């Protein structure tokens, strides 16, 4: 007996594990790529990662004109300064520091949340000849700057000074602060000193009119840097004695740290202990004593003026006598006194020199 085989029943399919896991990974990769696309396409995304940039509405304008300066890639909510500087290029920067810029006609602007800004800048002639740039730099916080080429029409043009790329300055002696405080400093005037140091040129090229930066720090605060240019030339292998002025704000006191920087290198640091302006304290102490006393005297005078007086008090007052009335009163008093002292004499009985003297017995 033979057994006939019927059609085979289909086998039940079982879900395999790797297929759902692969689909999940593909979905996650798609979402990551989509989010990255949105981030890159968002405005300001490239500016946050790039360097600060500056663009100008005009590349050339004459004195009295106006240009629009636009920036991007700066820190959000940062205060930046816009200046027109001479003797400068974007490659070499502003030669001579801000002394080459028209500082009186600069403008300040605060960047927005995306690190961008737009500000109108009047065109003025800088103190140095062109080539010129529009110099943009941060005022506070981490330093950032950018330059854009600009031509001031009608302004003189001169070649840039020769660049000594191998000049290197180093401090050869201990730095010190010279100078004394005056009497005005005791009353809150700004303390001032001179930072004196000896530098040497270790490079093969001379260093002409170097620009130093002096920073003053108080406590845990970061130093505030100010540019100081020294006029002179340090020959290769030579040395020079440099004196740079240092000045603090009015009323400053406590422990300060004075730093000297040339380029990106800090050459020296010097502590400075500034005494308290006790004259200001004495002034306030005297003010607290004199003002209440004056107010008290004025108040007592007002009270004495407006208080009610008892009846008949005005009769007890004696008017002030003039010198003539006083003399008459004294003469009258003397006459009355004479009359009172000699009451027994009358005009008829008073002795007289013209009356004959009585004769005495025995006299002819």
Short mmCIF file of C-alpha atoms in Angstrom, two decimals:
data_model
loop_
_atom_site.label_atom_id
_atom_site.label_comp_id
_atom_site.label_asym_id
_atom_site.label_seq_id
_atom_site.Cartn_x
_atom_site.Cartn_y
_atom_site.Cartn_z
CA UNK A 1 0.00 0.00 0.00
CA UNK A 2 1.52 3.16 -1.13
CA UNK A 3 1.12 6.47 0.66
CA UNK A 4 0.56 9.49 -1.49
CA UNK A 5 2.21 12.67 -0.43
CA UNK A 6 0.09 15.77 -0.58
CA UNK A 7 1.29 19.33 -1.06
CA UNK A 8 3.67 20.55 1.61
CA UNK A 9 2.32 23.00 4.11
CA UNK A 10 4.17 26.32 4.18
CA UNK A 11 6.55 26.74 7.05
CA UNK A 12 5.75 29.52 9.47
CA UNK A 13 8.15 32.44 9.15
CA UNK A 14 9.90 33.66 12.24
CA UNK A 15 10.97 37.28 12.67
CA UNK A 16 14.69 37.60 12.48
CA UNK A 17 16.55 39.79 14.97
CA UNK A 18 19.05 41.70 12.77
CA UNK A 19 16.40 43.25 10.51
CA UNK A 20 14.66 45.49 13.11
CA UNK A 21 18.01 46.52 14.62
CA UNK A 22 19.32 47.59 11.19
CA UNK A 23 16.21 49.64 10.55
CA UNK A 24 16.57 51.37 13.91
CA UNK A 25 20.19 52.28 13.23
CA UNK A 26 19.28 53.64 9.79
CA UNK A 27 16.55 55.79 11.34
CA UNK A 28 18.94 57.22 13.92
CA UNK A 29 21.52 58.02 11.25
CA UNK A 30 18.87 59.79 9.18
CA UNK A 31 17.75 61.91 12.14
CA UNK A 32 21.36 62.83 13.01
CA UNK A 33 22.06 63.93 9.44
CA UNK A 34 18.85 65.95 9.37
CA UNK A 35 19.67 67.75 12.63
CA UNK A 36 23.21 68.53 11.43
CA UNK A 37 21.74 69.95 8.23
CA UNK A 38 19.48 72.26 10.22
CA UNK A 39 22.38 73.42 12.42
CA UNK A 40 24.62 74.18 9.46
CA UNK A 41 21.91 76.00 7.60
CA UNK A 42 20.98 78.18 10.59
CA UNK A 43 22.15 81.82 10.29
CA UNK A 44 25.28 82.55 12.27
CA UNK A 45 26.34 78.93 12.60
CA UNK A 46 29.44 79.48 10.45
CA UNK A 47 30.16 82.81 12.11
CA UNK A 48 30.43 81.20 15.53
CA UNK A 49 33.17 78.87 14.33
CA UNK A 50 34.98 81.33 12.00
CA UNK A 51 37.16 84.35 12.65
CA UNK A 52 35.72 87.86 13.12
CA UNK A 53 35.12 89.53 9.76
CA UNK A 54 34.48 93.14 8.70
CA UNK A 55 32.97 94.49 5.48
CA UNK A 56 32.57 98.09 4.28
CA UNK A 57 29.88 99.72 2.19
CA UNK A 58 32.57 101.76 0.36
CA UNK A 59 36.24 101.11 -0.23
CA UNK A 60 37.05 104.81 -0.71
CA UNK A 61 35.51 108.05 0.54
CA UNK A 62 36.62 111.60 1.27
CA UNK A 63 36.73 113.53 4.51
CA UNK A 64 33.26 114.42 5.74
CA UNK A 65 31.63 111.38 4.14
CA UNK A 66 30.16 108.34 5.84
CA UNK A 67 30.48 104.58 5.44
CA UNK A 68 28.65 101.61 6.91
CA UNK A 69 30.73 99.00 8.72
CA UNK A 70 29.26 95.50 9.06
CA UNK A 71 30.74 92.68 11.10
CA UNK A 72 30.11 89.00 11.67
CA UNK A 73 31.69 86.21 13.66
CA UNK A 74 32.20 88.29 16.80
CA UNK A 75 31.26 87.33 20.35
CA UNK A 76 27.60 87.92 21.16
CA UNK A 77 26.88 91.08 23.17
CA UNK A 78 30.48 92.28 22.83
CA UNK A 79 31.45 95.97 22.80
CA UNK A 80 33.68 96.78 19.80
CA UNK A 81 35.39 100.00 18.71
CA UNK A 82 35.51 101.22 15.10
CA UNK A 83 38.47 103.42 14.06
CA UNK A 84 40.02 104.70 10.84
CA UNK A 85 43.79 104.17 11.13
CA UNK A 86 46.67 105.26 8.94
CA UNK A 87 50.01 103.58 8.30
CA UNK A 88 48.28 100.20 8.52
CA UNK A 89 47.45 97.12 6.47
CA UNK A 90 45.48 93.97 7.33
CA UNK A 91 48.68 91.93 7.00
CA UNK A 92 50.85 94.03 9.36
CA UNK A 93 48.09 95.48 11.50
CA UNK A 94 48.01 98.98 12.93
CA UNK A 95 51.64 100.13 13.11
CA UNK A 96 52.18 102.42 16.10
CA UNK A 97 49.04 101.36 17.92
CA UNK A 98 46.06 103.63 18.31
CA UNK A 99 48.33 106.66 17.91
CA UNK A 100 47.90 106.10 14.16
CA UNK A 101 44.09 106.24 14.39
CA UNK A 102 41.50 109.01 14.43
CA UNK A 103 40.46 108.27 18.00
CA UNK A 104 38.27 111.35 18.45
CA UNK A 105 35.93 110.29 15.62
CA UNK A 106 35.67 106.59 16.45
CA UNK A 107 32.41 104.78 17.13
CA UNK A 108 31.41 102.00 19.51
CA UNK A 109 28.77 99.35 18.92
CA UNK A 110 27.52 96.22 20.69
CA UNK A 111 27.11 93.00 18.74
CA UNK A 112 23.80 91.18 18.70
CA UNK A 113 23.03 87.65 19.87
CA UNK A 114 24.52 86.22 16.66
CA UNK A 115 27.77 88.18 16.91
CA UNK A 116 26.94 90.61 14.09
CA UNK A 117 26.70 94.40 13.96
CA UNK A 118 26.14 97.30 11.56
CA UNK A 119 27.29 100.85 12.33
CA UNK A 120 27.81 104.07 10.38
CA UNK A 121 31.29 105.58 10.68
CA UNK A 122 32.20 109.15 9.67
CA UNK A 123 35.21 109.46 7.39
CA UNK A 124 38.05 111.49 8.92
CA UNK A 125 41.74 111.81 8.18
CA UNK A 126 43.96 109.81 10.55
CA UNK A 127 47.14 111.36 11.99
CA UNK A 128 49.34 109.04 9.89
CA UNK A 129 49.43 108.81 6.08
CA UNK A 130 47.74 106.01 4.16
CA UNK A 131 47.60 103.05 3.44
CA UNK A 132 44.62 103.08 5.79
CA UNK A 133 42.28 100.52 7.30
CA UNK A 134 39.08 100.44 9.29
CA UNK A 135 40.23 98.88 12.54
CA UNK A 136 37.66 96.97 14.60
CA UNK A 137 38.63 95.59 18.03
CA UNK A 138 36.87 94.44 21.16
CA UNK A 139 36.99 96.74 24.16
CA UNK A 140 36.32 94.27 26.99
CA UNK A 141 36.82 90.57 27.48
CA UNK A 142 38.92 88.37 25.22
CA UNK A 143 40.74 90.44 22.64
CA UNK A 144 39.65 90.08 19.01
CA UNK A 145 40.31 92.38 16.08
CA UNK A 146 39.89 92.66 12.32
CA UNK A 147 40.99 95.19 9.70
CA UNK A 148 39.45 96.14 6.35
CA UNK A 149 41.30 98.06 3.64
CA UNK A 150 40.00 101.61 3.18
CA UNK A 151 41.23 104.66 1.28
CA UNK A 152 40.69 108.21 2.52
CA UNK A 153 40.45 110.31 -0.64
CA UNK A 154 42.82 113.28 -0.62
CA UNK A 155 44.85 112.00 2.35
CA UNK A 156 48.66 111.75 1.94
CA UNK A 157 50.15 108.36 1.19
CA UNK A 158 53.55 107.04 2.30
CA UNK A 159 55.40 103.74 2.37
CA UNK A 160 55.18 101.63 5.46
CA UNK A 161 58.25 101.59 7.73
CA UNK A 162 60.66 98.76 7.19
CA UNK A 163 59.69 95.70 9.15
CA UNK A 164 62.35 94.25 11.38
CA UNK A 165 61.15 90.72 11.69
CA UNK A 166 64.09 89.42 13.70
CA UNK A 167 64.25 92.10 16.40
CA UNK A 168 63.74 90.61 19.84
CA UNK A 169 63.63 92.53 23.10
CA UNK A 170 64.50 91.06 26.48
CA UNK A 171 64.73 92.59 29.95
CA UNK A 172 68.33 92.77 31.15
CA UNK A 173 67.85 94.30 34.62
CA UNK A 174 65.28 94.30 37.37
CA UNK A 175 62.33 96.57 36.73
CA UNK A 176 61.36 99.18 39.28
CA UNK A 177 58.77 101.88 39.86
CA UNK A 178 60.11 105.39 40.40
CA UNK A 179 58.34 108.46 41.67
CA UNK A 180 56.58 109.63 44.82
CA UNK A 181 53.02 110.47 45.69
CA UNK A 182 52.10 114.13 46.02
CA UNK A 183 49.81 115.82 48.49
CA UNK A 184 46.97 115.64 45.97
CA UNK A 185 47.29 111.85 45.92
CA UNK A 186 46.59 111.88 49.67
CA UNK A 187 43.28 113.54 48.79
CA UNK A 188 42.31 111.05 46.05
CA UNK A 189 44.28 112.17 42.97
CA UNK A 190 45.34 109.36 40.57
CA UNK A 191 48.59 107.70 41.74
CA UNK A 192 51.32 107.85 39.08
CA UNK A 193 54.73 106.23 38.71
CA UNK A 194 57.36 105.53 36.05
CA UNK A 195 58.18 101.96 35.11
CA UNK A 196 61.94 101.88 34.52
CA UNK A 197 63.69 98.92 32.92
CA UNK A 198 66.69 98.11 30.73
CA UNK A 199 66.04 96.08 27.59
CA UNK A 200 68.38 94.52 25.07
CA UNK A 201 67.89 93.57 21.43
CA UNK A 202 68.77 89.90 20.96
CA UNK A 203 67.92 89.84 17.24
CA UNK A 204 69.90 90.82 14.15
CA UNK A 205 67.55 93.69 13.15
CA UNK A 206 67.02 97.00 14.95
CA UNK A 207 63.81 97.71 16.78
CA UNK A 208 62.42 101.18 16.05
CA UNK A 209 59.81 102.92 18.21
CA UNK A 210 58.57 99.76 19.94
CA UNK A 211 55.01 99.75 21.26
CA UNK A 212 54.64 98.20 24.71
CA UNK A 213 51.51 97.36 26.65
CA UNK A 214 51.23 98.10 30.36
CA UNK A 215 48.65 96.22 32.38
CA UNK A 216 47.46 97.01 35.91
CA UNK A 217 45.69 94.30 37.88
CA UNK A 218 44.04 94.62 41.30
CA UNK A 219 43.20 91.54 43.32
CA UNK A 220 41.77 88.69 41.28
CA UNK A 221 40.76 90.87 38.34
CA UNK A 222 42.47 90.54 34.96
CA UNK A 223 44.89 93.33 34.00
CA UNK A 224 43.67 96.26 31.97
CA UNK A 225 46.15 96.85 29.13
CA UNK A 226 47.09 100.24 27.72
CA UNK A 227 49.53 100.93 24.87
CA UNK A 228 52.68 102.95 25.53
CA UNK A 229 55.06 103.76 22.68
CA UNK A 230 58.72 104.37 23.36
CA UNK A 231 60.50 106.70 20.95
CA UNK A 232 63.89 105.42 19.98
CA UNK A 233 65.83 102.63 18.32
CA UNK A 234 67.43 99.61 19.94
CA UNK A 235 70.31 98.44 17.75
CA UNK A 236 71.10 94.73 17.31
CA UNK A 237 73.01 93.60 20.36
CA UNK A 238 72.48 96.96 22.04
CA UNK A 239 70.58 98.00 25.11
CA UNK A 240 68.36 100.91 26.10
CA UNK A 241 66.88 102.35 29.28
CA UNK A 242 63.14 102.68 28.92
CA UNK A 243 60.79 104.73 31.10
CA UNK A 244 57.05 104.30 30.67
CA UNK A 245 54.36 106.17 32.65
CA UNK A 246 51.94 104.18 34.79
CA UNK A 247 48.79 105.76 36.20
CA UNK A 248 45.88 104.34 38.18
CA UNK A 249 42.36 105.63 38.56
CA UNK A 250 41.43 108.32 41.09
CA UNK A 251 41.09 107.05 44.64
CA UNK A 252 42.86 103.75 43.91
CA UNK A 253 44.45 101.99 46.88
CA UNK A 254 45.60 98.50 47.80
CA UNK A 255 47.91 95.97 46.17
CA UNK A 256 48.35 96.25 42.41
CA UNK A 257 50.37 94.24 39.88
CA UNK A 258 51.98 96.13 37.00
CA UNK A 259 52.85 94.01 33.93
CA UNK A 260 54.81 94.92 30.82
CA UNK A 261 54.07 93.13 27.55
CA UNK A 262 55.77 93.38 24.17
CA UNK A 263 53.94 91.54 21.42
CA UNK A 264 52.60 88.33 22.92
CA UNK A 265 55.30 88.01 25.58
CA UNK A 266 55.13 89.43 29.11
CA UNK A 267 58.55 90.90 29.81
CA UNK A 268 58.24 91.92 33.46
CA UNK A 269 55.88 92.16 36.42
CA UNK A 270 56.21 94.56 39.33
CA UNK A 271 54.07 94.77 42.51
CA UNK A 272 52.82 98.18 43.63
CA UNK A 273 51.35 98.88 47.04
CA UNK A 274 49.21 102.02 46.95
CA UNK A 275 48.33 103.68 50.25
CA UNK A 276 44.83 104.68 51.18
CA UNK A 277 43.92 108.35 50.50
CA UNK A 278 43.36 109.32 54.14
CA UNK A 279 42.71 112.91 53.15
CA UNK A 280 39.38 111.84 51.66
CA UNK A 281 38.51 110.02 54.89
CA UNK A 282 39.45 113.10 56.93
CA UNK A 283 37.33 115.27 54.65
CA UNK A 284 34.26 113.09 55.18
CA UNK A 285 34.82 112.97 58.95
CA UNK A 286 35.04 116.76 59.13
CA UNK A 287 32.02 117.05 56.88
CA UNK A 288 30.02 114.80 59.19
CA UNK A 289 31.01 117.01 62.14
CA UNK A 290 30.77 120.48 60.64
CA UNK A 291 27.49 120.06 58.79
CA UNK A 292 25.46 118.91 61.84
CA UNK A 293 27.02 121.71 63.94
CA UNK A 294 26.13 124.31 61.31
CA UNK A 295 22.60 122.97 61.01
CA UNK A 296 22.26 123.08 64.80
CA UNK A 297 23.42 126.70 64.95
CA UNK A 298 21.09 127.72 62.15
CA UNK A 299 18.20 125.92 63.79
CA UNK A 300 18.83 127.59 67.16
CA UNK A 301 18.99 131.00 65.46
CA UNK A 302 15.66 130.35 63.74
CA UNK A 303 14.07 129.16 66.98
CA UNK A 304 15.33 132.24 68.82
CA UNK A 305 13.92 134.43 66.06
CA UNK A 306 10.44 132.95 65.88
CA UNK A 307 9.75 132.05 69.53
CA UNK A 308 7.05 134.18 71.31
CA UNK A 309 8.28 136.84 73.76
CA UNK A 310 6.57 137.77 77.10
CA UNK A 311 4.65 141.05 77.42
CA UNK A 312 6.78 144.09 78.15
CA UNK A 313 9.96 142.39 77.05
CA UNK A 314 10.45 145.03 74.40
CA UNK A 315 10.53 147.78 77.06
CA UNK A 316 13.47 146.20 78.80
CA UNK A 317 15.58 146.49 75.72
CA UNK A 318 17.83 149.51 75.56
CA UNK A 319 18.50 151.03 72.19
CA UNK A 320 22.06 151.17 71.08
CA UNK A 321 23.47 154.61 71.81
CA UNK A 322 25.49 156.51 69.26
CA UNK A 323 28.92 157.93 70.18
CA UNK A 324 27.53 161.51 70.25
CA UNK A 325 24.68 160.57 72.59
CA UNK A 326 27.13 158.69 74.78
CA UNK A 327 29.38 161.77 75.06
CA UNK A 328 26.40 163.98 75.94
CA UNK A 329 25.27 161.49 78.54
CA UNK A 330 28.74 161.45 80.14
CA UNK A 331 28.90 165.28 80.21
CA UNK A 332 25.46 165.51 81.82
CA UNK A 333 26.45 162.91 84.36
CA UNK A 334 29.58 164.82 85.29
CA UNK A 335 27.58 168.06 85.77
CA UNK A 336 25.00 166.36 87.93
CA UNK A 337 27.76 164.73 89.93
CA UNK A 338 29.47 168.10 90.54
CA UNK A 339 26.22 169.70 91.65
CA UNK A 340 25.47 166.84 93.95
CA UNK A 341 28.92 166.89 95.57
CA UNK A 342 28.77 170.63 96.43
CA UNK A 343 25.17 171.28 97.48
CA UNK A 344 26.05 174.14 99.98
CA UNK A 345 27.28 176.54 97.34
CA UNK A 346 24.82 178.82 95.63
CA UNK A 347 25.49 181.42 92.96
CA UNK A 348 25.21 184.23 95.59
CA UNK A 349 27.18 182.60 98.33
CA UNK A 350 29.97 181.08 96.29
CA UNK A 351 33.42 182.59 97.00
CA UNK A 352 34.63 185.09 94.48
CA UNK A 353 38.12 186.28 93.76
CA UNK A 354 36.99 189.91 93.16
CA UNK A 355 35.53 190.40 96.63
CA UNK A 356 37.88 192.36 99.10
CA UNK A 357 39.46 190.23 101.76
CA UNK A 358 38.73 191.24 105.38
CA UNK A 359 41.58 192.91 107.18
CA UNK A 360 42.91 191.48 110.37
CA UNK A 361 44.05 193.31 113.38
CA UNK A 362 47.60 194.48 113.21
CA UNK A 363 47.72 194.68 109.42
CA UNK A 364 47.79 198.06 107.67
#
